Amino acid sequence: MLKNDLKKRLAKVDKVFNADKLLQLEPDDKYIQSYYRASKIGYSLFYSSSAADRMYMGISRDGAFKESDLLEAARTVEKYINKNTTNILELATGRGATSAYLAKKYPSIEFDGIELSPAQLHLAKQKAKKLPNYHPVAGDYHDLSRYKSQSVDIAFVIEALCYSTEKEKVYSEISRVLKKNGVFIIFDGYTTKARSKMSKEELMACRLTEKSMALRVFEGHKSAIKKAEDSGFRVVSDENVSDYIQPSLRRFERYAAKYFDHPRLARTVNIFISKKFIYNAIAGLLMPEVVGRGLLSYYITVLEKK
């Protein structure tokens, strides 16, 4: 039954898009920046104005989506704030929603953020104008040379480390800037079933999901954790919260289903709307199934610098 459902979803995608062409896409930094610029429209449609800046999954531990579920990352960071915390760094700070929320709540702590996308950074800087302790800047999280060694108490990243194919560089840079026993908190998705063991349909669904989200590839979870440990980190916690993102995924699925239910109209829409934005419909349709089958999983990982 599950196999047939996946086949049906892939067939719907095939009626609207050229899957082979999409699979040939190799997103570079420029493409990723434009993808986020286009995708911000969708989040403004799917969420209220107060939540639209949180372009990530809600963690719905009670099984029903609420906008407060989008604050899980902020709540997780708060668990590691103590009286000695002076500086917190967010990689890929995006529109600044999480750092700005925390900066307002903790005015005595300095919050730094680095962001690759100019469109995202512009919105973060707008928030920073009202928050003297939030400092978003343009930059690539593979290079944190602007930050002094052992100057950061807590670093975190939400659904953006997956865009790196050189995580060793990121772990190395974070290890350098973190103080001893500082923590690095990661919210992200990974491959959790070996691609060699996936069926043809499963592999196709994973690859289409990646490309539709401007990802080169989802790295294996075990591989990513090993790289972190090899870079001098100890795993404090590593929670698989895939079941808790399903309410968010089902929300996106409902919108995507309406689009794919009318393939002729969808193909017409494709002519006028940016492919970078409309490709999100593919992830919207496939991800509940891909995550539900355990092909891709979503983890909250907390690493401590040894």
PDB file of C-alpha atoms in Angstrom:
ATOM      1  CA  MET A   1       0.000   0.000   0.000  1.00  0.00           C
ATOM      2  CA  LEU A   2       2.810   2.405   0.941  1.00  0.00           C
ATOM      3  CA  LYS A   3       4.710   1.504  -2.220  1.00  0.00           C
ATOM      4  CA  ASN A   4       1.655   2.147  -4.373  1.00  0.00           C
ATOM      5  CA  ASP A   5       1.047   5.496  -2.643  1.00  0.00           C
ATOM      6  CA  LEU A   6       4.601   6.610  -3.402  1.00  0.00           C
ATOM      7  CA  LYS A   7       4.193   5.550  -7.014  1.00  0.00           C
ATOM      8  CA  LYS A   8       0.994   7.583  -7.273  1.00  0.00           C
ATOM      9  CA  ARG A   9       2.709  10.665  -5.883  1.00  0.00           C
ATOM     10  CA  LEU A  10       5.620  10.294  -8.289  1.00  0.00           C
ATOM     11  CA  ALA A  11       3.172   9.881 -11.162  1.00  0.00           C
ATOM     12  CA  LYS A  12       1.484  13.152 -10.175  1.00  0.00           C
ATOM     13  CA  VAL A  13       4.846  14.937 -10.188  1.00  0.00           C
ATOM     14  CA  ASP A  14       5.638  13.476 -13.609  1.00  0.00           C
ATOM     15  CA  LYS A  15       2.417  14.922 -15.076  1.00  0.00           C
ATOM     16  CA  VAL A  16       3.457  18.447 -14.116  1.00  0.00           C
ATOM     17  CA  PHE A  17       7.261  18.562 -14.204  1.00  0.00           C
ATOM     18  CA  ASN A  18      10.156  17.185 -16.223  1.00  0.00           C
ATOM     19  CA  ALA A  19      11.643  15.054 -13.453  1.00  0.00           C
ATOM     20  CA  ASP A  20      14.762  14.153 -15.427  1.00  0.00           C
ATOM     21  CA  LYS A  21      15.563  17.816 -15.970  1.00  0.00           C
ATOM     22  CA  LEU A  22      15.088  18.598 -12.284  1.00  0.00           C
ATOM     23  CA  LEU A  23      17.385  15.731 -11.276  1.00  0.00           C
ATOM     24  CA  GLN A  24      20.165  17.262 -13.370  1.00  0.00           C
ATOM     25  CA  LEU A  25      20.058  20.432 -11.284  1.00  0.00           C
ATOM     26  CA  GLU A  26      23.248  21.118  -9.297  1.00  0.00           C
ATOM     27  CA  PRO A  27      22.375  24.011  -6.945  1.00  0.00           C
ATOM     28  CA  ASP A  28      25.239  26.413  -6.257  1.00  0.00           C
ATOM     29  CA  ASP A  29      25.307  29.240  -3.711  1.00  0.00           C
ATOM     30  CA  LYS A  30      23.752  31.690  -6.160  1.00  0.00           C
ATOM     31  CA  TYR A  31      20.882  29.304  -6.904  1.00  0.00           C
ATOM     32  CA  ILE A  32      20.303  28.677  -3.183  1.00  0.00           C
ATOM     33  CA  GLN A  33      20.138  32.415  -2.504  1.00  0.00           C
ATOM     34  CA  SER A  34      17.550  32.907  -5.234  1.00  0.00           C
ATOM     35  CA  TYR A  35      15.626  29.872  -3.988  1.00  0.00           C
ATOM     36  CA  TYR A  36      15.227  31.438  -0.553  1.00  0.00           C
ATOM     37  CA  ARG A  37      14.249  34.746  -2.124  1.00  0.00           C
ATOM     38  CA  ALA A  38      11.487  32.996  -4.079  1.00  0.00           C
ATOM     39  CA  SER A  39      10.379  30.747  -1.206  1.00  0.00           C
ATOM     40  CA  LYS A  40       9.697  33.606   1.160  1.00  0.00           C
ATOM     41  CA  ILE A  41       6.466  34.216  -0.779  1.00  0.00           C
ATOM     42  CA  GLY A  42       5.214  30.772   0.173  1.00  0.00           C
ATOM     43  CA  TYR A  43       5.878  31.171   3.862  1.00  0.00           C
ATOM     44  CA  SER A  44       4.055  34.476   3.857  1.00  0.00           C
ATOM     45  CA  LEU A  45       1.054  32.636   2.426  1.00  0.00           C
ATOM     46  CA  PHE A  46       1.171  29.562   4.661  1.00  0.00           C
ATOM     47  CA  TYR A  47       1.762  31.288   7.991  1.00  0.00           C
ATOM     48  CA  SER A  48       0.452  34.342   9.776  1.00  0.00           C
ATOM     49  CA  SER A  49       2.513  37.521   9.628  1.00  0.00           C
ATOM     50  CA  SER A  50       3.886  36.808  13.110  1.00  0.00           C
ATOM     51  CA  ALA A  51       5.228  33.400  12.062  1.00  0.00           C
ATOM     52  CA  ALA A  52       6.125  33.917   8.395  1.00  0.00           C
ATOM     53  CA  ASP A  53       9.754  34.721   9.212  1.00  0.00           C
ATOM     54  CA  ARG A  54      10.262  31.274  10.734  1.00  0.00           C
ATOM     55  CA  MET A  55      11.012  29.392   7.539  1.00  0.00           C
ATOM     56  CA  TYR A  56      11.372  25.961   9.140  1.00  0.00           C
ATOM     57  CA  MET A  57       9.430  23.045  10.535  1.00  0.00           C
ATOM     58  CA  GLY A  58       7.316  23.201  13.638  1.00  0.00           C
ATOM     59  CA  ILE A  59       8.000  20.538  16.253  1.00  0.00           C
ATOM     60  CA  SER A  60       4.508  19.434  17.262  1.00  0.00           C
ATOM     61  CA  ARG A  61       5.061  17.119  20.220  1.00  0.00           C
ATOM     62  CA  ASP A  62       1.321  16.778  20.866  1.00  0.00           C
ATOM     63  CA  GLY A  63       0.578  15.803  17.259  1.00  0.00           C
ATOM     64  CA  ALA A  64      -1.272  18.981  16.275  1.00  0.00           C
ATOM     65  CA  PHE A  65       0.398  21.975  14.627  1.00  0.00           C
ATOM     66  CA  LYS A  66       0.412  25.296  16.486  1.00  0.00           C
ATOM     67  CA  GLU A  67       2.451  28.349  15.531  1.00  0.00           C
ATOM     68  CA  SER A  68       4.184  28.133  18.912  1.00  0.00           C
ATOM     69  CA  ASP A  69       5.729  24.870  17.647  1.00  0.00           C
ATOM     70  CA  LEU A  70       7.972  27.059  15.489  1.00  0.00           C
ATOM     71  CA  LEU A  71       9.678  28.221  18.697  1.00  0.00           C
ATOM     72  CA  GLU A  72      11.205  24.818  19.472  1.00  0.00           C
ATOM     73  CA  ALA A  73      14.647  25.965  18.333  1.00  0.00           C
ATOM     74  CA  ALA A  74      14.522  29.036  20.574  1.00  0.00           C
ATOM     75  CA  ARG A  75      13.378  26.921  23.514  1.00  0.00           C
ATOM     76  CA  THR A  76      16.210  24.467  22.919  1.00  0.00           C
ATOM     77  CA  VAL A  77      18.824  27.231  22.874  1.00  0.00           C
ATOM     78  CA  GLU A  78      17.350  28.618  26.092  1.00  0.00           C
ATOM     79  CA  LYS A  79      18.046  25.338  27.883  1.00  0.00           C
ATOM     80  CA  TYR A  80      21.776  26.030  27.546  1.00  0.00           C
ATOM     81  CA  ILE A  81      21.735  29.710  28.518  1.00  0.00           C
ATOM     82  CA  ASN A  82      23.073  30.377  31.995  1.00  0.00           C
ATOM     83  CA  LYS A  83      24.374  33.311  34.033  1.00  0.00           C
ATOM     84  CA  ASN A  84      27.785  33.052  32.342  1.00  0.00           C
ATOM     85  CA  THR A  85      26.448  33.156  28.770  1.00  0.00           C
ATOM     86  CA  THR A  86      27.639  36.273  26.950  1.00  0.00           C
ATOM     87  CA  ASN A  87      27.565  35.452  23.227  1.00  0.00           C
ATOM     88  CA  ILE A  88      25.414  33.287  20.960  1.00  0.00           C
ATOM     89  CA  LEU A  89      26.025  32.725  17.242  1.00  0.00           C
ATOM     90  CA  GLU A  90      23.436  31.603  14.696  1.00  0.00           C
ATOM     91  CA  LEU A  91      24.632  30.141  11.413  1.00  0.00           C
ATOM     92  CA  ALA A  92      22.352  30.926   8.453  1.00  0.00           C
ATOM     93  CA  THR A  93      20.352  33.360  10.570  1.00  0.00           C
ATOM     94  CA  GLY A  94      17.838  33.811   7.743  1.00  0.00           C
ATOM     95  CA  ARG A  95      15.240  36.468   8.459  1.00  0.00           C
ATOM     96  CA  GLY A  96      16.495  36.609  12.020  1.00  0.00           C
ATOM     97  CA  ALA A  97      13.324  35.324  13.653  1.00  0.00           C
ATOM     98  CA  THR A  98      14.906  33.063  16.254  1.00  0.00           C
ATOM     99  CA  SER A  99      17.902  35.221  17.154  1.00  0.00           C
ATOM    100  CA  ALA A 100      15.740  38.345  17.334  1.00  0.00           C
ATOM    101  CA  TYR A 101      13.252  36.550  19.596  1.00  0.00           C
ATOM    102  CA  LEU A 102      16.054  35.492  21.927  1.00  0.00           C
ATOM    103  CA  ALA A 103      17.882  38.832  21.757  1.00  0.00           C
ATOM    104  CA  LYS A 104      14.742  40.621  22.920  1.00  0.00           C
ATOM    105  CA  LYS A 105      14.285  38.151  25.745  1.00  0.00           C
ATOM    106  CA  TYR A 106      17.965  38.249  26.839  1.00  0.00           C
ATOM    107  CA  PRO A 107      19.169  41.857  26.379  1.00  0.00           C
ATOM    108  CA  SER A 108      22.428  41.263  28.282  1.00  0.00           C
ATOM    109  CA  ILE A 109      23.590  38.598  25.783  1.00  0.00           C
ATOM    110  CA  GLU A 110      25.135  39.461  22.417  1.00  0.00           C
ATOM    111  CA  PHE A 111      23.620  37.592  19.464  1.00  0.00           C
ATOM    112  CA  ASP A 112      25.571  37.291  16.211  1.00  0.00           C
ATOM    113  CA  GLY A 113      24.188  35.902  12.973  1.00  0.00           C
ATOM    114  CA  ILE A 114      25.762  35.114   9.624  1.00  0.00           C
ATOM    115  CA  GLU A 115      23.664  34.788   6.458  1.00  0.00           C
ATOM    116  CA  LEU A 116      24.485  34.059   2.813  1.00  0.00           C
ATOM    117  CA  SER A 117      21.251  35.306   1.228  1.00  0.00           C
ATOM    118  CA  PRO A 118      20.976  39.104   0.769  1.00  0.00           C
ATOM    119  CA  ALA A 119      17.180  38.899   0.667  1.00  0.00           C
ATOM    120  CA  GLN A 120      17.061  37.075   3.987  1.00  0.00           C
ATOM    121  CA  LEU A 121      19.745  39.251   5.561  1.00  0.00           C
ATOM    122  CA  HIS A 122      17.857  42.432   4.689  1.00  0.00           C
ATOM    123  CA  LEU A 123      14.930  41.309   6.832  1.00  0.00           C
ATOM    124  CA  ALA A 124      17.231  40.264   9.674  1.00  0.00           C
ATOM    125  CA  LYS A 125      18.878  43.683   9.647  1.00  0.00           C
ATOM    126  CA  GLN A 126      15.471  45.341   9.855  1.00  0.00           C
ATOM    127  CA  LYS A 127      14.873  43.481  13.110  1.00  0.00           C
ATOM    128  CA  ALA A 128      18.368  44.322  14.348  1.00  0.00           C
ATOM    129  CA  LYS A 129      17.633  48.046  14.122  1.00  0.00           C
ATOM    130  CA  LYS A 130      15.405  47.627  17.161  1.00  0.00           C
ATOM    131  CA  LEU A 131      17.756  45.232  18.957  1.00  0.00           C
ATOM    132  CA  PRO A 132      21.198  46.609  19.844  1.00  0.00           C
ATOM    133  CA  ASN A 133      22.377  43.141  20.929  1.00  0.00           C
ATOM    134  CA  TYR A 134      21.593  41.375  17.614  1.00  0.00           C
ATOM    135  CA  HIS A 135      24.242  41.657  14.883  1.00  0.00           C
ATOM    136  CA  PRO A 136      23.424  39.904  11.572  1.00  0.00           C
ATOM    137  CA  VAL A 137      26.105  40.077   8.860  1.00  0.00           C
ATOM    138  CA  ALA A 138      26.649  38.755   5.357  1.00  0.00           C
ATOM    139  CA  GLY A 139      28.827  35.688   5.130  1.00  0.00           C
ATOM    140  CA  ASP A 140      29.339  31.987   4.526  1.00  0.00           C
ATOM    141  CA  TYR A 141      29.245  29.736   7.564  1.00  0.00           C
ATOM    142  CA  HIS A 142      32.223  27.789   6.227  1.00  0.00           C
ATOM    143  CA  ASP A 143      34.350  30.818   7.093  1.00  0.00           C
ATOM    144  CA  LEU A 144      33.901  32.315  10.567  1.00  0.00           C
ATOM    145  CA  SER A 145      37.212  34.211  10.577  1.00  0.00           C
ATOM    146  CA  ARG A 146      35.417  37.413  11.621  1.00  0.00           C
ATOM    147  CA  TYR A 147      34.771  35.804  15.018  1.00  0.00           C
ATOM    148  CA  LYS A 148      37.509  35.386  17.609  1.00  0.00           C
ATOM    149  CA  SER A 149      38.582  31.969  18.831  1.00  0.00           C
ATOM    150  CA  GLN A 150      36.813  30.786  21.993  1.00  0.00           C
ATOM    151  CA  SER A 151      34.431  33.757  21.948  1.00  0.00           C
ATOM    152  CA  VAL A 152      31.070  31.988  21.618  1.00  0.00           C
ATOM    153  CA  ASP A 153      29.119  30.146  24.316  1.00  0.00           C
ATOM    154  CA  ILE A 154      26.375  28.666  22.115  1.00  0.00           C
ATOM    155  CA  ALA A 155      26.099  28.241  18.346  1.00  0.00           C
ATOM    156  CA  PHE A 156      23.053  26.967  16.512  1.00  0.00           C
ATOM    157  CA  VAL A 157      21.730  26.376  13.008  1.00  0.00           C
ATOM    158  CA  ILE A 158      18.200  25.614  11.837  1.00  0.00           C
ATOM    159  CA  GLU A 159      17.648  23.548   8.688  1.00  0.00           C
ATOM    160  CA  ALA A 160      20.648  24.995   6.861  1.00  0.00           C
ATOM    161  CA  LEU A 161      23.649  22.788   7.588  1.00  0.00           C
ATOM    162  CA  CYS A 162      22.152  20.315   5.104  1.00  0.00           C
ATOM    163  CA  TYR A 163      23.157  22.719   2.324  1.00  0.00           C
ATOM    164  CA  SER A 164      26.833  22.147   3.092  1.00  0.00           C
ATOM    165  CA  THR A 165      28.784  19.403   1.366  1.00  0.00           C
ATOM    166  CA  GLU A 166      31.810  20.314   3.464  1.00  0.00           C
ATOM    167  CA  LYS A 167      30.491  19.928   6.996  1.00  0.00           C
ATOM    168  CA  GLU A 168      34.008  19.219   8.263  1.00  0.00           C
ATOM    169  CA  LYS A 169      34.866  22.877   7.591  1.00  0.00           C
ATOM    170  CA  VAL A 170      31.801  24.073   9.479  1.00  0.00           C
ATOM    171  CA  TYR A 171      32.488  21.817  12.469  1.00  0.00           C
ATOM    172  CA  SER A 172      36.117  22.952  12.497  1.00  0.00           C
ATOM    173  CA  GLU A 173      35.170  26.632  12.438  1.00  0.00           C
ATOM    174  CA  ILE A 174      32.525  26.192  15.132  1.00  0.00           C
ATOM    175  CA  SER A 175      34.972  24.262  17.286  1.00  0.00           C
ATOM    176  CA  ARG A 176      37.438  27.137  16.989  1.00  0.00           C
ATOM    177  CA  VAL A 177      35.014  29.907  17.962  1.00  0.00           C
ATOM    178  CA  LEU A 178      33.283  28.000  20.769  1.00  0.00           C
ATOM    179  CA  LYS A 179      34.534  28.250  24.316  1.00  0.00           C
ATOM    180  CA  LYS A 180      35.489  25.023  26.072  1.00  0.00           C
ATOM    181  CA  ASN A 181      32.321  23.035  26.778  1.00  0.00           C
ATOM    182  CA  GLY A 182      30.366  25.361  24.472  1.00  0.00           C
ATOM    183  CA  VAL A 183      27.485  23.760  22.586  1.00  0.00           C
ATOM    184  CA  PHE A 184      26.474  23.581  18.930  1.00  0.00           C
ATOM    185  CA  ILE A 185      22.755  22.910  18.383  1.00  0.00           C
ATOM    186  CA  ILE A 186      21.613  21.582  15.006  1.00  0.00           C
ATOM    187  CA  PHE A 187      18.063  21.233  13.678  1.00  0.00           C
ATOM    188  CA  ASP A 188      18.254  19.369  10.384  1.00  0.00           C
ATOM    189  CA  GLY A 189      17.269  16.575   8.027  1.00  0.00           C
ATOM    190  CA  TYR A 190      19.341  13.576   6.964  1.00  0.00           C
ATOM    191  CA  THR A 191      19.155  10.400   4.951  1.00  0.00           C
ATOM    192  CA  THR A 192      18.503   7.542   7.372  1.00  0.00           C
ATOM    193  CA  LYS A 193      18.085   4.639   4.954  1.00  0.00           C
ATOM    194  CA  ALA A 194      21.058   3.693   2.805  1.00  0.00           C
ATOM    195  CA  ARG A 195      20.426   4.722  -0.772  1.00  0.00           C
ATOM    196  CA  SER A 196      21.718   1.343  -1.922  1.00  0.00           C
ATOM    197  CA  LYS A 197      18.829  -0.261  -0.018  1.00  0.00           C
ATOM    198  CA  MET A 198      16.127   2.055  -1.353  1.00  0.00           C
ATOM    199  CA  SER A 199      13.705   0.902  -4.027  1.00  0.00           C
ATOM    200  CA  LYS A 200      13.664   2.714  -7.361  1.00  0.00           C
ATOM    201  CA  GLU A 201      10.652   4.753  -6.257  1.00  0.00           C
ATOM    202  CA  GLU A 202      12.158   5.574  -2.871  1.00  0.00           C
ATOM    203  CA  LEU A 203      15.412   6.779  -4.389  1.00  0.00           C
ATOM    204  CA  MET A 204      13.561   8.879  -6.962  1.00  0.00           C
ATOM    205  CA  ALA A 205      11.392  10.448  -4.246  1.00  0.00           C
ATOM    206  CA  CYS A 206      14.446  11.339  -2.130  1.00  0.00           C
ATOM    207  CA  ARG A 207      16.326  12.830  -5.058  1.00  0.00           C
ATOM    208  CA  LEU A 208      13.349  14.886  -6.214  1.00  0.00           C
ATOM    209  CA  THR A 209      12.802  16.134  -2.665  1.00  0.00           C
ATOM    210  CA  GLU A 210      16.433  17.252  -2.464  1.00  0.00           C
ATOM    211  CA  LYS A 211      16.464  19.057  -5.787  1.00  0.00           C
ATOM    212  CA  SER A 212      13.101  20.729  -5.227  1.00  0.00           C
ATOM    213  CA  MET A 213      14.517  22.234  -2.011  1.00  0.00           C
ATOM    214  CA  ALA A 214      17.715  23.406  -3.754  1.00  0.00           C
ATOM    215  CA  LEU A 215      19.765  20.760  -1.953  1.00  0.00           C
ATOM    216  CA  ARG A 216      22.703  18.997  -3.510  1.00  0.00           C
ATOM    217  CA  VAL A 217      22.134  15.959  -1.298  1.00  0.00           C
ATOM    218  CA  PHE A 218      20.897  15.002   2.173  1.00  0.00           C
ATOM    219  CA  GLU A 219      23.888  13.528   3.990  1.00  0.00           C
ATOM    220  CA  GLY A 220      23.534  10.319   5.949  1.00  0.00           C
ATOM    221  CA  HIS A 221      22.853  10.937   9.634  1.00  0.00           C
ATOM    222  CA  LYS A 222      25.571   8.586  10.875  1.00  0.00           C
ATOM    223  CA  SER A 223      28.107  10.187   8.551  1.00  0.00           C
ATOM    224  CA  ALA A 224      27.295  13.699   9.779  1.00  0.00           C
ATOM    225  CA  ILE A 225      27.574  12.659  13.433  1.00  0.00           C
ATOM    226  CA  LYS A 226      30.922  10.945  12.828  1.00  0.00           C
ATOM    227  CA  LYS A 227      32.299  14.090  11.203  1.00  0.00           C
ATOM    228  CA  ALA A 228      31.238  16.095  14.244  1.00  0.00           C
ATOM    229  CA  GLU A 229      32.901  13.649  16.624  1.00  0.00           C
ATOM    230  CA  ASP A 230      36.065  13.602  14.505  1.00  0.00           C
ATOM    231  CA  SER A 231      36.106  17.415  14.781  1.00  0.00           C
ATOM    232  CA  GLY A 232      36.299  17.304  18.580  1.00  0.00           C
ATOM    233  CA  PHE A 233      32.643  17.292  19.609  1.00  0.00           C
ATOM    234  CA  ARG A 234      30.813  15.077  22.051  1.00  0.00           C
ATOM    235  CA  VAL A 235      27.184  14.216  21.354  1.00  0.00           C
ATOM    236  CA  VAL A 236      25.071  15.492  24.256  1.00  0.00           C
ATOM    237  CA  SER A 237      21.749  14.518  22.691  1.00  0.00           C
ATOM    238  CA  ASP A 238      20.537  13.377  19.299  1.00  0.00           C
ATOM    239  CA  GLU A 239      16.738  13.205  19.106  1.00  0.00           C
ATOM    240  CA  ASN A 240      14.872  11.927  16.083  1.00  0.00           C
ATOM    241  CA  VAL A 241      11.796  14.178  15.923  1.00  0.00           C
ATOM    242  CA  SER A 242      10.561  13.052  12.512  1.00  0.00           C
ATOM    243  CA  ASP A 243       7.122  12.135  13.855  1.00  0.00           C
ATOM    244  CA  TYR A 244       6.777  15.597  15.371  1.00  0.00           C
ATOM    245  CA  ILE A 245       7.278  17.422  12.060  1.00  0.00           C
ATOM    246  CA  GLN A 246       4.517  15.455  10.329  1.00  0.00           C
ATOM    247  CA  PRO A 247       1.821  18.018  11.256  1.00  0.00           C
ATOM    248  CA  SER A 248       3.912  20.697   9.485  1.00  0.00           C
ATOM    249  CA  LEU A 249       4.500  18.388   6.524  1.00  0.00           C
ATOM    250  CA  ARG A 250       0.794  17.602   6.249  1.00  0.00           C
ATOM    251  CA  ARG A 251       0.024  21.320   6.112  1.00  0.00           C
ATOM    252  CA  PHE A 252       2.340  21.721   3.130  1.00  0.00           C
ATOM    253  CA  GLU A 253       0.974  18.518   1.601  1.00  0.00           C
ATOM    254  CA  ARG A 254      -2.574  19.899   1.534  1.00  0.00           C
ATOM    255  CA  TYR A 255      -1.471  22.904  -0.495  1.00  0.00           C
ATOM    256  CA  ALA A 256       0.658  20.767  -2.809  1.00  0.00           C
ATOM    257  CA  ALA A 257      -2.133  18.252  -3.396  1.00  0.00           C
ATOM    258  CA  LYS A 258      -4.472  20.980  -4.677  1.00  0.00           C
ATOM    259  CA  TYR A 259      -1.789  22.028  -7.147  1.00  0.00           C
ATOM    260  CA  PHE A 260      -1.086  18.504  -8.446  1.00  0.00           C
ATOM    261  CA  ASP A 261      -4.782  17.587  -8.627  1.00  0.00           C
ATOM    262  CA  HIS A 262      -5.069  19.925 -11.621  1.00  0.00           C
ATOM    263  CA  PRO A 263      -2.046  19.068 -13.803  1.00  0.00           C
ATOM    264  CA  ARG A 264      -3.125  21.056 -16.845  1.00  0.00           C
ATOM    265  CA  LEU A 265      -3.640  24.206 -14.805  1.00  0.00           C
ATOM    266  CA  ALA A 266      -0.407  23.510 -12.883  1.00  0.00           C
ATOM    267  CA  ARG A 267       1.604  23.352 -16.109  1.00  0.00           C
ATOM    268  CA  THR A 268       0.161  26.700 -17.101  1.00  0.00           C
ATOM    269  CA  VAL A 269       1.044  28.183 -13.722  1.00  0.00           C
ATOM    270  CA  ASN A 270       4.596  26.911 -14.171  1.00  0.00           C
ATOM    271  CA  ILE A 271       5.035  29.220 -17.141  1.00  0.00           C
ATOM    272  CA  PHE A 272       4.470  32.350 -15.078  1.00  0.00           C
ATOM    273  CA  ILE A 273       5.887  31.502 -11.633  1.00  0.00           C
ATOM    274  CA  SER A 274       9.538  31.000 -10.713  1.00  0.00           C
ATOM    275  CA  LYS A 275      10.528  27.340 -10.865  1.00  0.00           C
ATOM    276  CA  LYS A 276      12.583  27.833  -7.704  1.00  0.00           C
ATOM    277  CA  PHE A 277       9.386  28.606  -5.830  1.00  0.00           C
ATOM    278  CA  ILE A 278       7.021  26.187  -7.526  1.00  0.00           C
ATOM    279  CA  TYR A 279       9.443  23.254  -7.123  1.00  0.00           C
ATOM    280  CA  ASN A 280       8.579  23.410  -3.415  1.00  0.00           C
ATOM    281  CA  ALA A 281       5.274  21.773  -4.329  1.00  0.00           C
ATOM    282  CA  ILE A 282       7.214  18.577  -5.114  1.00  0.00           C
ATOM    283  CA  ALA A 283       8.725  18.470  -1.629  1.00  0.00           C
ATOM    284  CA  GLY A 284       5.305  19.300  -0.212  1.00  0.00           C
ATOM    285  CA  LEU A 285       3.762  16.287  -1.914  1.00  0.00           C
ATOM    286  CA  LEU A 286       6.573  13.807  -1.287  1.00  0.00           C
ATOM    287  CA  MET A 287       7.981  14.620   2.145  1.00  0.00           C
ATOM    288  CA  PRO A 288       5.175  13.224   4.355  1.00  0.00           C
ATOM    289  CA  GLU A 289       5.684   9.873   2.650  1.00  0.00           C
ATOM    290  CA  VAL A 290       9.492  10.063   2.461  1.00  0.00           C
ATOM    291  CA  VAL A 291       9.794  10.965   6.136  1.00  0.00           C
ATOM    292  CA  GLY A 292       7.023   8.582   7.171  1.00  0.00           C
ATOM    293  CA  ARG A 293       8.873   5.685   5.553  1.00  0.00           C
ATOM    294  CA  GLY A 294      12.111   6.568   7.346  1.00  0.00           C
ATOM    295  CA  LEU A 295      14.022   7.421   4.178  1.00  0.00           C
ATOM    296  CA  LEU A 296      14.724  10.921   5.481  1.00  0.00           C
ATOM    297  CA  SER A 297      14.627  11.893   9.145  1.00  0.00           C
ATOM    298  CA  TYR A 298      14.712  15.104  11.136  1.00  0.00           C
ATOM    299  CA  TYR A 299      16.956  15.419  14.197  1.00  0.00           C
ATOM    300  CA  ILE A 300      17.686  17.871  16.970  1.00  0.00           C
ATOM    301  CA  THR A 301      21.356  17.355  17.772  1.00  0.00           C
ATOM    302  CA  VAL A 302      23.297  18.993  20.583  1.00  0.00           C
ATOM    303  CA  LEU A 303      27.090  18.801  20.408  1.00  0.00           C
ATOM    304  CA  GLU A 304      29.528  19.889  23.096  1.00  0.00           C
ATOM    305  CA  LYS A 305      33.070  21.033  22.420  1.00  0.00           C
ATOM    306  CA  LYS A 306      35.454  18.787  24.317  1.00  0.00           C
TER     307      LYS A 306
END
